[in-house]
Each structure stands twice: as structure tokens, then as C-alpha cells.
PDB file of C-alpha atoms and ligand atoms in Angstrom:
ATOM      1  CA  MET A 263      84.005 123.787 113.240  1.00 96.00           C
ATOM      2  CA  ILE A 264      85.028 120.256 114.252  1.00 94.00           C
ATOM      3  CA  GLY A 265      88.784 120.416 113.889  1.00 91.00           C
ATOM      4  CA  SER A 266      91.693 122.667 113.172  1.00 89.00           C
ATOM      5  CA  GLY A 267      95.372 122.303 112.487  1.00 82.00           C
ATOM      6  CA  GLY A 268      98.268 124.565 111.710  1.00 80.00           C
ATOM      7  CA  TYR A 269      96.962 125.236 108.207  1.00 80.00           C
ATOM      8  CA  GLY A 270      93.307 124.408 107.848  1.00 84.00           C
ATOM      9  CA  GLN A 271      89.986 124.326 109.596  1.00 94.00           C
ATOM     10  CA  ILE A 272      87.504 121.491 109.317  1.00 96.00           C
ATOM     11  CA  TYR A 273      83.753 122.089 109.383  1.00 97.00           C
ATOM     12  CA  LEU A 274      80.824 119.737 109.692  1.00 97.00           C
ATOM     13  CA  ALA A 275      78.607 120.229 106.651  1.00 97.00           C
ATOM     14  CA  MET A 276      75.494 118.687 105.174  1.00 97.00           C
ATOM     15  CA  ASP A 277      74.881 117.593 101.597  1.00 96.00           C
ATOM     16  CA  ILE A 278      71.285 118.787 101.456  1.00 96.00           C
ATOM     17  CA  LEU A 279      70.438 116.788  98.325  1.00 95.00           C
ATOM     18  CA  LYS A 280      71.663 113.443  99.650  1.00 95.00           C
ATOM     19  CA  TYR A 281      70.962 114.359 103.283  1.00 95.00           C
ATOM     20  CA  GLU A 282      74.408 113.105 104.269  1.00 95.00           C
ATOM     21  CA  GLU A 283      77.020 114.621 106.538  1.00 97.00           C
ATOM     22  CA  ARG A 284      80.369 115.727 105.165  1.00 98.00           C
ATOM     23  CA  ALA A 285      83.576 117.319 106.435  1.00 97.00           C
ATOM     24  CA  VAL A 286      84.824 120.437 104.648  1.00 97.00           C
ATOM     25  CA  LYS A 287      88.468 121.417 105.049  1.00 96.00           C
ATOM     26  CA  ILE A 288      89.369 124.990 104.152  1.00 95.00           C
ATOM     27  CA  GLU A 289      92.552 127.018 104.154  1.00 92.00           C
ATOM     28  CA  PRO A 290      93.085 130.668 103.183  1.00 91.00           C
ATOM     29  CA  ARG A 291      93.918 130.912  99.493  1.00 89.00           C
ATOM     30  CA  MET A 292      96.643 133.494 100.072  1.00 84.00           C
ATOM     31  CA  ARG A 293      99.419 133.266 102.647  1.00 80.00           C
ATOM     32  CA  GLN A 294     102.143 135.887 102.825  1.00 78.00           C
ATOM     33  CA  GLU A 295     100.910 137.352  99.530  1.00 75.00           C
ATOM     34  CA  SER A 296     101.324 134.155  97.538  1.00 75.00           C
ATOM     35  CA  ILE A 297      98.845 131.452  96.609  1.00 75.00           C
ATOM     36  CA  THR A 298      99.052 128.506  99.026  1.00 80.00           C
ATOM     37  CA  LYS A 299      99.840 125.165  97.409  1.00 82.00           C
ATOM     38  CA  ARG A 300      99.466 122.890 100.381  1.00 84.00           C
ATOM     39  CA  MET A 301      95.814 122.059  99.886  1.00 87.00           C
ATOM     40  CA  ILE A 302      96.211 121.735  96.141  1.00 88.00           C
ATOM     41  CA  MET A 303      98.815 119.053  96.798  1.00 87.00           C
ATOM     42  CA  GLU A 304      96.576 117.486  99.420  1.00 91.00           C
ATOM     43  CA  GLN A 305      93.722 117.353  96.927  1.00 93.00           C
ATOM     44  CA  GLU A 306      95.973 115.676  94.322  1.00 92.00           C
ATOM     45  CA  ALA A 307      97.152 113.129  96.875  1.00 91.00           C
ATOM     46  CA  LEU A 308      93.605 112.358  98.034  1.00 94.00           C
ATOM     47  CA  GLN A 309      92.515 111.999  94.411  1.00 95.00           C
ATOM     48  CA  SER A 310      95.190 109.432  93.665  1.00 93.00           C
ATOM     49  CA  LEU A 311      94.380 107.453  96.815  1.00 94.00           C
ATOM     50  CA  GLN A 312      90.613 107.232  96.244  1.00 96.00           C
ATOM     51  CA  GLY A 313      89.435 103.641  96.605  1.00 96.00           C
ATOM     52  CA  LYS A 314      92.127 102.703  99.123  1.00 97.00           C
ATOM     53  CA  LEU A 315      90.663 101.301 102.338  1.00 97.00           C
ATOM     54  CA  HIS A 316      92.310 103.757 104.726  1.00 98.00           C
ATOM     55  CA  CYS A 317      91.838 106.925 102.664  1.00 97.00           C
ATOM     56  CA  PRO A 318      88.818 109.191 103.311  1.00 97.00           C
ATOM     57  CA  LEU A 319      86.477 109.646 100.354  1.00 97.00           C
ATOM     58  CA  MET A 320      86.765 112.997  98.616  1.00 97.00           C
ATOM     59  CA  TYR A 321      83.547 114.405  97.140  1.00 97.00           C
ATOM     60  CA  ALA A 322      84.682 117.749  95.752  1.00 96.00           C
ATOM     61  CA  SER A 323      87.463 120.278  95.863  1.00 95.00           C
ATOM     62  CA  GLY A 324      88.097 123.757  94.560  1.00 94.00           C
ATOM     63  CA  TYR A 325      88.510 127.367  95.588  1.00 92.00           C
ATOM     64  CA  ASN A 326      86.835 130.763  95.736  1.00 91.00           C
ATOM     65  CA  ASP A 327      88.460 134.182  96.180  1.00 90.00           C
ATOM     66  CA  GLU A 328      89.195 133.525  99.837  1.00 91.00           C
ATOM     67  CA  PHE A 329      89.588 129.782 100.392  1.00 92.00           C
ATOM     68  CA  ASN A 330      90.788 126.487  98.977  1.00 93.00           C
ATOM     69  CA  PHE A 331      88.425 123.726 100.049  1.00 95.00           C
ATOM     70  CA  ILE A 332      88.075 119.946 100.079  1.00 96.00           C
ATOM     71  CA  VAL A 333      84.769 118.217 100.778  1.00 97.00           C
ATOM     72  CA  MET A 334      85.381 114.778 102.238  1.00 97.00           C
ATOM     73  CA  GLN A 335      83.960 111.911 104.207  1.00 97.00           C
ATOM     74  CA  LEU A 336      83.111 112.787 107.807  1.00 98.00           C
ATOM     75  CA  LEU A 337      85.156 110.823 110.333  1.00 98.00           C
ATOM     76  CA  SER A 338      85.203 110.399 114.113  1.00 96.00           C
ATOM     77  CA  GLU A 339      87.401 112.112 116.702  1.00 94.00           C
ATOM     78  CA  ASN A 340      91.155 111.668 116.136  1.00 97.00           C
ATOM     79  CA  VAL A 341      92.937 109.054 118.303  1.00 98.00           C
ATOM     80  CA  GLY A 342      95.095 111.722 119.999  1.00 98.00           C
ATOM     81  CA  ASP A 343      91.961 113.380 121.397  1.00 97.00           C
ATOM     82  CA  ILE A 344      90.515 109.974 122.300  1.00 97.00           C
ATOM     83  CA  ARG A 345      93.657 109.168 124.321  1.00 97.00           C
ATOM     84  CA  LYS A 346      93.327 112.487 126.186  1.00 97.00           C
ATOM     85  CA  ARG A 347      89.731 111.556 126.986  1.00 96.00           C
ATOM     86  CA  SER A 348      90.746 108.194 128.455  1.00 96.00           C
ATOM     87  CA  PRO A 349      90.669 108.285 132.306  1.00 95.00           C
ATOM     88  CA  THR A 350      94.246 106.930 132.397  1.00 94.00           C
ATOM     89  CA  GLY A 351      95.528 109.158 129.597  1.00 96.00           C
ATOM     90  CA  ARG A 352      96.465 105.947 127.786  1.00 96.00           C
ATOM     91  CA  LEU A 353      94.960 103.394 125.469  1.00 97.00           C
ATOM     92  CA  SER A 354      95.274  99.629 125.886  1.00 96.00           C
ATOM     93  CA  LYS A 355      97.892  97.689 123.967  1.00 96.00           C
ATOM     94  CA  GLU A 356      95.041  95.856 122.207  1.00 96.00           C
ATOM     95  CA  SER A 357      93.703  99.123 120.811  1.00 97.00           C
ATOM     96  CA  VAL A 358      97.122 100.616 120.079  1.00 98.00           C
ATOM     97  CA  GLY A 359      98.263  97.406 118.377  1.00 98.00           C
ATOM     98  CA  ARG A 360      95.273  97.540 116.047  1.00 98.00           C
ATOM     99  CA  ILE A 361      95.748 101.264 115.407  1.00 98.00           C
ATOM    100  CA  ALA A 362      99.434 100.750 114.567  1.00 98.00           C
ATOM    101  CA  TRP A 363      98.696  97.658 112.461  1.00 98.00           C
ATOM    102  CA  GLN A 364      96.099  99.506 110.386  1.00 98.00           C
ATOM    103  CA  THR A 365      98.376 102.551 110.064  1.00 98.00           C
ATOM    104  CA  VAL A 366     101.198 100.394 108.678  1.00 98.00           C
ATOM    105  CA  ASN A 367      98.694  98.870 106.252  1.00 98.00           C
ATOM    106  CA  ALA A 368      97.579 102.369 105.206  1.00 98.00           C
ATOM    107  CA  LEU A 369     101.173 103.482 104.736  1.00 98.00           C
ATOM    108  CA  ARG A 370     101.991 100.443 102.634  1.00 98.00           C
ATOM    109  CA  ASP A 371      99.291 101.556 100.132  1.00 96.00           C
ATOM    110  CA  ILE A 372     100.666 105.098 100.127  1.00 96.00           C
ATOM    111  CA  HIS A 373     104.284 103.994  99.727  1.00 97.00           C
ATOM    112  CA  GLU A 374     103.401 101.566  96.945  1.00 95.00           C
ATOM    113  CA  MET A 375     101.923 104.507  95.046  1.00 93.00           C
ATOM    114  CA  GLY A 376     105.279 106.276  95.342  1.00 95.00           C
ATOM    115  CA  TYR A 377     104.441 108.748  98.131  1.00 95.00           C
ATOM    116  CA  VAL A 378     105.670 109.371 101.665  1.00 97.00           C
ATOM    117  CA  HIS A 379     103.163 110.893 104.117  1.00 97.00           C
ATOM    118  CA  ARG A 380     105.644 112.807 106.334  1.00 97.00           C
ATOM    119  CA  ASP A 381     103.134 113.747 109.064  1.00 96.00           C
ATOM    120  CA  VAL A 382     101.968 110.537 110.738  1.00 98.00           C
ATOM    121  CA  LYS A 383     100.757 111.378 114.276  1.00 98.00           C
ATOM    122  CA  PRO A 384      97.763 110.704 116.550  1.00 98.00           C
ATOM    123  CA  ALA A 385      95.919 113.864 115.396  1.00 96.00           C
ATOM    124  CA  ASN A 386      96.003 112.568 111.820  1.00 96.00           C
ATOM    125  CA  ILE A 387      94.428 109.200 112.598  1.00 98.00           C
ATOM    126  CA  CYS A 388      90.639 108.807 112.803  1.00 98.00           C
ATOM    127  CA  PHE A 389      88.121 105.992 112.656  1.00 98.00           C
ATOM    128  CA  GLY A 390      84.911 105.915 110.638  1.00 97.00           C
ATOM    129  CA  CYS A 391      81.890 107.497 112.294  1.00 95.00           C
ATOM    130  CA  HIS A 392      79.243 105.040 111.077  1.00 95.00           C
ATOM    131  CA  PHE A 393      78.439 101.550 112.332  1.00 96.00           C
ATOM    132  CA  GLU A 394      79.877  99.853 109.215  1.00 96.00           C
ATOM    133  CA  ASN A 395      83.208 101.708 109.298  1.00 97.00           C
ATOM    134  CA  ARG A 396      83.671 102.308 113.030  1.00 97.00           C
ATOM    135  CA  HIS A 397      86.623  99.907 113.117  1.00 98.00           C
ATOM    136  CA  ILE A 398      88.283 101.160 109.934  1.00 98.00           C
ATOM    137  CA  LEU A 399      91.173 103.524 110.449  1.00 98.00           C
ATOM    138  CA  TYR A 400      91.631 106.513 108.139  1.00 98.00           C
ATOM    139  CA  LEU A 401      94.859 108.406 107.713  1.00 98.00           C
ATOM    140  CA  LEU A 402      94.374 112.156 107.292  1.00 95.00           C
ATOM    141  CA  ASP A 403      96.203 115.281 106.252  1.00 91.00           C
ATOM    142  CA  PHE A 404      98.081 114.778 103.034  1.00 90.00           C
ATOM    143  CA  GLY A 405      99.465 118.310 103.026  1.00 86.00           C
ATOM    144  CA  LEU A 406     103.075 117.145 103.396  1.00 90.00           C
ATOM    145  CA  PHE A 407     102.831 114.299 100.887  1.00 90.00           C
ATOM    146  CA  ARG A 408     105.850 113.899  98.623  1.00 93.00           C
ATOM    147  CA  ARG A 409     106.769 111.590  95.773  1.00 93.00           C
ATOM    148  CA  PHE A 410     109.850 109.529  96.558  1.00 95.00           C
ATOM    149  CA  LYS A 411     109.882 107.154  93.594  1.00 95.00           C
ATOM    150  CA  ASP A 412     108.866 106.799  89.993  1.00 94.00           C
ATOM    151  CA  THR A 413     106.234 104.055  90.093  1.00 89.00           C
ATOM    152  CA  THR A 414     106.673 103.121  86.416  1.00 92.00           C
ATOM    153  CA  THR A 415     110.358 102.231  86.873  1.00 94.00           C
ATOM    154  CA  GLY A 416     110.263 101.621  90.633  1.00 91.00           C
ATOM    155  CA  GLN A 417     113.349 103.859  90.928  1.00 94.00           C
ATOM    156  CA  ARG A 418     113.646 106.210  93.881  1.00 95.00           C
ATOM    157  CA  PHE A 419     114.404 109.859  93.091  1.00 95.00           C
ATOM    158  CA  PRO A 420     117.907 110.992  94.081  1.00 93.00           C
ATOM    159  CA  PRO A 421     117.791 112.440  97.618  1.00 92.00           C
ATOM    160  CA  ARG A 422     118.273 116.182  98.044  1.00 91.00           C
ATOM    161  CA  LYS A 423     121.324 117.164 100.081  1.00 84.00           C
ATOM    162  CA  ASN A 424     119.259 119.232 102.470  1.00 86.00           C
ATOM    163  CA  ALA A 425     115.628 118.219 102.389  1.00 89.00           C
ATOM    164  CA  GLY A 426     114.674 120.572 105.241  1.00 89.00           C
ATOM    165  CA  PHE A 427     112.553 119.708 108.250  1.00 91.00           C
ATOM    166  CA  LYS A 428     109.054 118.552 107.337  1.00 92.00           C
ATOM    167  CA  GLY A 429     106.724 117.030 109.900  1.00 93.00           C
ATOM    168  CA  THR A 430     105.909 117.448 113.584  1.00 94.00           C
ATOM    169  CA  GLU A 431     108.918 117.542 115.964  1.00 96.00           C
ATOM    170  CA  ARG A 432     107.477 115.088 118.456  1.00 98.00           C
ATOM    171  CA  TYR A 433     106.827 112.322 115.930  1.00 98.00           C
ATOM    172  CA  VAL A 434     109.550 112.571 113.270  1.00 98.00           C
ATOM    173  CA  SER A 435     112.471 110.151 113.001  1.00 98.00           C
ATOM    174  CA  VAL A 436     116.096 110.915 113.786  1.00 97.00           C
ATOM    175  CA  ARG A 437     116.752 111.166 110.021  1.00 97.00           C
ATOM    176  CA  VAL A 438     114.197 113.955 109.685  1.00 97.00           C
ATOM    177  CA  HIS A 439     115.961 115.884 112.467  1.00 97.00           C
ATOM    178  CA  GLU A 440     119.078 115.492 110.318  1.00 96.00           C
ATOM    179  CA  LYS A 441     117.113 117.046 107.410  1.00 96.00           C
ATOM    180  CA  LEU A 442     117.623 113.972 105.241  1.00 96.00           C
ATOM    181  CA  GLU A 443     115.258 113.093 102.407  1.00 96.00           C
ATOM    182  CA  GLN A 444     112.339 111.188 103.899  1.00 97.00           C
ATOM    183  CA  THR A 445     111.712 107.604 102.876  1.00 97.00           C
ATOM    184  CA  PRO A 446     108.961 105.124 103.853  1.00 98.00           C
ATOM    185  CA  LEU A 447     110.982 104.071 106.901  1.00 98.00           C
ATOM    186  CA  ASP A 448     110.605 107.565 108.397  1.00 98.00           C
ATOM    187  CA  ASP A 449     106.798 107.271 108.274  1.00 98.00           C
ATOM    188  CA  LEU A 450     107.143 103.967 110.156  1.00 98.00           C
ATOM    189  CA  PHE A 451     109.251 105.536 112.892  1.00 98.00           C
ATOM    190  CA  SER A 452     106.378 108.001 113.305  1.00 98.00           C
ATOM    191  CA  VAL A 453     104.065 105.004 113.785  1.00 98.00           C
ATOM    192  CA  LEU A 454     106.383 103.841 116.589  1.00 98.00           C
ATOM    193  CA  TYR A 455     106.363 107.218 118.385  1.00 98.00           C
ATOM    194  CA  THR A 456     102.598 107.542 117.859  1.00 98.00           C
ATOM    195  CA  SER A 457     102.021 104.065 119.329  1.00 98.00           C
ATOM    196  CA  TYR A 458     104.350 104.798 122.230  1.00 98.00           C
ATOM    197  CA  GLU A 459     102.454 107.966 123.123  1.00 98.00           C
ATOM    198  CA  LEU A 460      99.052 106.319 122.831  1.00 98.00           C
ATOM    199  CA  MET A 461     100.054 103.308 124.950  1.00 97.00           C
ATOM    200  CA  VAL A 462     102.330 104.911 127.576  1.00 97.00           C
ATOM    201  CA  GLY A 463     100.583 108.299 127.720  1.00 97.00           C
ATOM    202  CA  GLU A 464     103.612 110.289 126.610  1.00 97.00           C
ATOM    203  CA  VAL A 465     106.838 109.951 124.654  1.00 97.00           C
ATOM    204  CA  PRO A 466     110.104 110.268 126.650  1.00 96.00           C
ATOM    205  CA  TRP A 467     110.773 113.700 125.066  1.00 97.00           C
ATOM    206  CA  ARG A 468     107.300 115.045 125.900  1.00 95.00           C
ATOM    207  CA  PHE A 469     108.576 117.839 128.182  1.00 95.00           C
ATOM    208  CA  LEU A 470     111.551 118.896 126.075  1.00 96.00           C
ATOM    209  CA  ASP A 471     111.197 122.143 124.131  1.00 92.00           C
ATOM    210  CA  ASP A 472     114.607 122.208 122.540  1.00 96.00           C
ATOM    211  CA  VAL A 473     114.517 120.310 119.263  1.00 96.00           C
ATOM    212  CA  GLU A 474     118.184 119.318 119.651  1.00 96.00           C
ATOM    213  CA  GLU A 475     117.359 117.656 122.975  1.00 97.00           C
ATOM    214  CA  ILE A 476     114.438 115.811 121.411  1.00 97.00           C
ATOM    215  CA  TYR A 477     116.807 114.590 118.690  1.00 97.00           C
ATOM    216  CA  ALA A 478     119.326 113.415 121.313  1.00 96.00           C
ATOM    217  CA  VAL A 479     116.723 111.375 123.242  1.00 96.00           C
ATOM    218  CA  LYS A 480     115.471 109.723 120.044  1.00 97.00           C
ATOM    219  CA  GLN A 481     119.060 108.829 119.151  1.00 95.00           C
ATOM    220  CA  LEU A 482     119.577 107.374 122.602  1.00 94.00           C
ATOM    221  CA  MET A 483     116.413 105.312 122.225  1.00 94.00           C
ATOM    222  CA  ASN A 484     117.769 103.858 118.974  1.00 94.00           C
ATOM    223  CA  GLU A 485     121.153 103.092 120.548  1.00 92.00           C
ATOM    224  CA  LEU A 486     119.894 101.562 123.773  1.00 89.00           C
ATOM    225  CA  GLY A 487     116.839  99.739 122.429  1.00 83.00           C
ATOM    226  CA  ASN A 488     115.404  97.516 125.146  1.00 75.00           C
ATOM    227  CA  ASN A 489     118.460  97.994 127.394  1.00 77.00           C
ATOM    228  CA  GLY A 490     117.318 101.412 128.545  1.00 80.00           C
ATOM    229  CA  GLU A 491     114.493 102.729 130.653  1.00 86.00           C
ATOM    230  CA  MET A 492     112.484 103.742 127.605  1.00 92.00           C
ATOM    231  CA  PHE A 493     111.107 100.299 126.807  1.00 92.00           C
ATOM    232  CA  LYS A 494     110.207  99.224 130.344  1.00 91.00           C
ATOM    233  CA  GLY A 495     106.686  98.246 131.440  1.00 91.00           C
ATOM    234  CA  ILE A 496     103.934  98.434 128.861  1.00 93.00           C
ATOM    235  CA  ALA A 497     106.349 100.000 126.334  1.00 94.00           C
ATOM    236  CA  SER A 498     108.213  96.668 126.219  1.00 94.00           C
ATOM    237  CA  PHE A 499     105.509  95.470 123.807  1.00 95.00           C
ATOM    238  CA  LEU A 500     106.987  97.828 121.218  1.00 96.00           C
ATOM    239  CA  VAL A 501     110.554  96.501 121.517  1.00 95.00           C
ATOM    240  CA  ASP A 502     110.345  94.080 118.566  1.00 95.00           C
ATOM    241  CA  PHE A 503     108.776  96.696 116.302  1.00 97.00           C
ATOM    242  CA  HIS A 504     111.471  99.207 117.288  1.00 96.00           C
ATOM    243  CA  ARG A 505     114.291  96.692 116.867  1.00 95.00           C
ATOM    244  CA  LEU A 506     113.110  95.799 113.384  1.00 96.00           C
ATOM    245  CA  LEU A 507     112.860  99.472 112.361  1.00 97.00           C
ATOM    246  CA  VAL A 508     116.360 100.219 113.631  1.00 96.00           C
ATOM    247  CA  SER A 509     117.740  97.264 111.634  1.00 96.00           C
ATOM    248  CA  CYS A 510     116.231  98.510 108.334  1.00 97.00           C
ATOM    249  CA  ASP A 511     118.088 100.378 105.604  1.00 97.00           C
ATOM    250  CA  PRO A 512     116.116 103.580 104.857  1.00 97.00           C
ATOM    251  CA  ASN A 513     116.811 103.104 101.141  1.00 96.00           C
ATOM    252  CA  ASP A 514     115.128  99.690 100.997  1.00 96.00           C
ATOM    253  CA  ASP A 515     111.435  98.868 100.974  1.00 96.00           C
ATOM    254  CA  PRO A 516     110.369  98.278 104.602  1.00 98.00           C
ATOM    255  CA  PRO A 517     109.412  94.709 105.651  1.00 98.00           C
ATOM    256  CA  TYR A 518     105.710  95.536 106.111  1.00 98.00           C
ATOM    257  CA  GLU A 519     104.628  91.945 106.803  1.00 98.00           C
ATOM    258  CA  LYS A 520     107.225  91.452 109.535  1.00 98.00           C
ATOM    259  CA  LEU A 521     106.394  94.813 111.095  1.00 98.00           C
ATOM    260  CA  MET A 522     102.718  93.928 111.142  1.00 98.00           C
ATOM    261  CA  GLU A 523     103.542  90.551 112.714  1.00 97.00           C
ATOM    262  CA  CYS A 524     105.311  92.395 115.579  1.00 96.00           C
ATOM    263  CA  LEU A 525     102.239  94.568 116.082  1.00 98.00           C
ATOM    264  CA  LYS A 526      99.834  91.611 115.985  1.00 97.00           C
ATOM    265  CA  LYS A 527     101.392  90.382 119.238  1.00 96.00           C
ATOM    266  CA  LEU A 528      99.849  93.409 120.963  1.00 97.00           C
ATOM    267  CA  PHE A 529      96.313  92.304 120.144  1.00 97.00           C
ATOM    268  CA  GLU A 530      96.535  88.511 120.131  1.00 93.00           C
ATOM    269  CA  THR A 531      93.241  88.202 122.028  1.00 89.00           C
ATOM    270  CA  LYS A 532      91.295  90.635 119.812  1.00 94.00           C
ATOM    271  CA  SER A 533      90.181  90.768 116.215  1.00 95.00           C
ATOM    272  CA  LEU A 534      89.982  93.924 114.111  1.00 95.00           C
ATOM    273  CA  GLU A 535      86.179  93.754 114.541  1.00 95.00           C
ATOM    274  CA  ASP A 536      86.210  93.667 118.359  1.00 95.00           C
ATOM    275  CA  PRO A 537      85.360  96.886 120.238  1.00 95.00           C
ATOM    276  CA  TYR A 538      88.128  99.386 120.922  1.00 96.00           C
ATOM    277  CA  ASP A 539      88.658 101.022 124.369  1.00 96.00           C
ATOM    278  CA  TRP A 540      86.402 103.988 123.624  1.00 96.00           C
ATOM    279  CA  GLU A 541      83.509 101.704 122.740  1.00 95.00           C
ATOM    280  CA  ASP A 542      83.338 100.097 126.176  1.00 89.00           C
ATOM    281  CA  GLY A 543      83.941 103.126 128.399  1.00 88.00           C
ATOM    282  CA  PHE A 544      87.723 102.529 128.517  1.00 89.00           C
ATOM    283  CA  ARG A 545      87.144  99.495 130.789  1.00 83.00           C
ATOM    284  CA  ILE A 546      90.062  97.523 129.369  1.00 75.00           C
ATOM    285  CA  THR A 547      92.407 100.500 129.862  1.00 72.00           C
ATOM    286  CA  LEU A 548      91.356 100.838 133.506  1.00 71.00           C
ATOM    287  CA  ASN A 549      91.639  97.139 134.333  1.00 69.00           C
ATOM    288  CA  ALA A 550      94.827  96.507 132.390  1.00 62.00           C
ATOM    289  CA  SER A 551      97.230  94.058 133.932  1.00 57.00           C
ATOM    290  CA  PHE A 552      99.881  92.474 131.795  1.00 54.00           C
ATOM    291  CA  VAL A 553     102.954  90.305 131.746  1.00 52.00           C
ATOM    292  CA  GLU A 554     105.936  91.773 129.950  1.00 58.00           C
ATOM    293  CA  PRO A 555     106.850  89.809 126.823  1.00 56.00           C
ATOM    294  CA  LYS A 556     110.065  87.713 127.022  1.00 51.00           C
TER     295      LYS A 556
HETATM  296  N1  LIG B 832      87.222 114.242 107.468  1.00 60.82           N
HETATM  297  C1  LIG B 832      87.271 114.586 108.755  1.00 60.82           C
HETATM  298  N2  LIG B 832      86.272 114.259 109.598  1.00 60.82           N
HETATM  299  C2  LIG B 832      86.311 114.584 110.912  1.00 60.82           C
HETATM  300  N3  LIG B 832      87.327 115.265 111.488  1.00 60.82           N
HETATM  301  C3  LIG B 832      88.353 115.636 110.687  1.00 60.82           C
HETATM  302  C4  LIG B 832      88.390 115.322 109.302  1.00 60.82           C
HETATM  303  N4  LIG B 832      89.541 115.829 108.781  1.00 60.82           N
HETATM  304  C5  LIG B 832      90.179 116.413 109.806  1.00 60.82           C
HETATM  305  N5  LIG B 832      89.490 116.299 110.950  1.00 60.82           N
HETATM  306  C6  LIG B 832      89.888 116.810 112.280  1.00 60.82           C
HETATM  307  O1  LIG B 832      90.552 118.055 112.128  1.00 60.82           O
HETATM  308  C7  LIG B 832      91.880 117.989 112.648  1.00 60.82           C
HETATM  309  C8  LIG B 832      92.827 118.801 111.768  1.00 60.82           C
HETATM  310  O2  LIG B 832      92.809 118.295 110.440  1.00 60.82           O
HETATM  311  P1  LIG B 832      94.086 118.313 109.494  1.00 60.82           P
HETATM  312  O3  LIG B 832      95.204 117.570 110.173  1.00 60.82           O
HETATM  313  O4  LIG B 832      93.682 117.807 108.160  1.00 60.82           O
HETATM  314  O5  LIG B 832      94.423 119.881 109.460  1.00 60.82           O
HETATM  315  P2  LIG B 832      95.807 120.603 109.167  1.00 60.82           P
HETATM  316  O6  LIG B 832      95.617 122.061 109.282  1.00 60.82           O
HETATM  317  O7  LIG B 832      96.348 120.103 107.862  1.00 60.82           O
HETATM  318  O8  LIG B 832      96.695 120.067 110.395  1.00 60.82           O
HETATM  319  P3  LIG B 832      98.278 120.078 110.649  1.00 60.82           P
HETATM  320  O9  LIG B 832      98.563 121.241 111.539  1.00 60.82           O
HETATM  321  O10 LIG B 832      98.524 118.767 111.363  1.00 60.82           O
HETATM  322  O11 LIG B 832      98.956 120.136 109.331  1.00 60.82           O
HETATM  323  C9  LIG B 832      92.232 116.501 112.715  1.00 60.82           C
HETATM  324  O12 LIG B 832      93.129 116.245 113.776  1.00 60.82           O
HETATM  325  C10 LIG B 832      90.879 115.844 112.939  1.00 60.82           C
HETATM  326  O13 LIG B 832      90.596 115.764 114.324  1.00 60.82           O
END
């Protein structure tokens, strides 16, 4: 077993005909006496995203009496575990900028196809595990995928009055706490919180257990912006990205290009092909010194 989440387990497997490694995700076929649909939806989402740069390849899917399964491309460690492995508990802004930039690019593909991801977080972000794809980011776990628009007409579906809470408390937007229908903008707020955690080491609500308190701190962050303590130090590099998100209407298409421009400022000295922190023994993270942006 190489990974596990709340629903599935991921195993390293070998295609013995092609002599190639694979990852196999399984989940029990029955949960609380009914057939689980999560992985069926995940399989449909993966199928429709095949060929997109940031989507893992899917080789097969199906079920037996006990399990639903998906056979997919093997990837590296997720970036949440990589951060925990870093001696500082953080990643450099150059690495985080490139992670966030690629995640926004990945989400743009997903949103253009009419889906929202609804579970963007460090544990769902991996890089390729071969030389050729070691700098390509892959977004994982499509179990919470949901259609938000009809791609033939471009029309969004009418929002439900109470869409429920879907996602992971630490990384969801204020709107998700309010149980509003998720839109592409909510995925992008999750990119912000993911980037914050990777770069600072923790989000400001890291030690709060009460979901209402987490909600209150996120609201405060939106109200105060760069006037508060939350965007001091290294976090100040995320101010522009945050400001732009806060200014967006959740019912409009997000300004992907502008958001990516904000993130580019984090890795001005690096290209997408340059090594990331974990490829040079986290040297850049250890030696980091920086000047806060104006
Ligand atoms: N194709 C893969 N190659 C390598 N590792 C993987 C792959 N897919 C998943 N993993 C690892 O397994 C972990 C759990 O996977 P995943 O998020 O798909 O499971 P889940 O049960 O749906 O999780 P969650 O509780 O977030 O819904 C990931 O964080 C990642 O580290």
C-alpha cells in the first residue's frame, strides 16, 4: 500500500505484460449496505479528463464482489507529505509558486469541461515519478467532482439552496462553510490555502478544531487582507493572489491568466523545468532569505 485516504487505498502494482508500474485505487463496493458511488463518479471524471496534461492516465477500472477499482498511472509522493519531510516544515516560494501555478492550470482544464473538483489540497497534488514527468503536476482524487455547467450551452446549473458541506475543512472556502453551491472560485480559494500551508508551514486555523472558528478566521482573512497579521513575512507573496480572489464574483468565470500572473511573481528566477526543493535536498528552503514584495 502506498497511500490511503478517507475512502480508498492505493497500492503499487505491476503490469506484468508491459513490465510497468501502476497505482491501483480500491474502495469497498458496499458501504452501510448500499453500493458506493464515489469511485464510479471518480472513474467517469478521470475518463473525461484523459489526455489533459495534469490528469493521471487511467488504464482500467471495474469492480468485483468486494471492491471498486481504478488502475492508473503511478505518481510520486504527494506535496503535503513532501512538505512534512522538509527540514523547515515549509517549501520555498519558488516551489510553491510553481505548484500553485500548475494547479490553477489544471483547474482551468477541469472547469472548462464543466466540473468543479471540490477537494483541492496538498494530499491530492503529486508530481510524476519518472524523469520525463518529474516536473509535471497531477491533480488527484476526483471523488467529489461535480458538474456545475452545461458545456454545450455554457449555462451554469441553478444553485441548490443547501448544497451541503463537501471538501476538507482546512482547505475549503468561506462559501463552502456556508454550504453554498461550489463554483470554480471555491477551488481557487483551496489553491490559496494549500499554497499558504506549503509556504508558511501551517494555515492560521491549523490548531482550531471547531469548524465555526475555522470559518471565522477565514472570514477575517478575507476582510483584513494584507492589513492583518496573516499575510506578514513570506505569506505576503500571496497577497495579490488573495486580493484578486476576494474581488471575484463566484458566479463569473475566474480570471485564470491574471491569477497565474500573480503566482508567477513567486518564481521569477525559476522555470518550470528547474529543480524543485526536494530535488536538491531542500537547500533553497534552508537558505531562504527574501525581501517582502511592495
Ligand atoms: N496514482 C497514484 N500514484 C501514487 N500515489 C497515489 C496515487 N493516487 C493516490 N496516491 C496517494 O494516495 C493518497 C490518497 O489518495 P486519494 O486522495 O485518491 O484517496 P481518497 O480515499 O479518495 O482520499 P480522500 O480522503 O482525500 O478523499 C494520496 O494523497 C497520494 O499520496
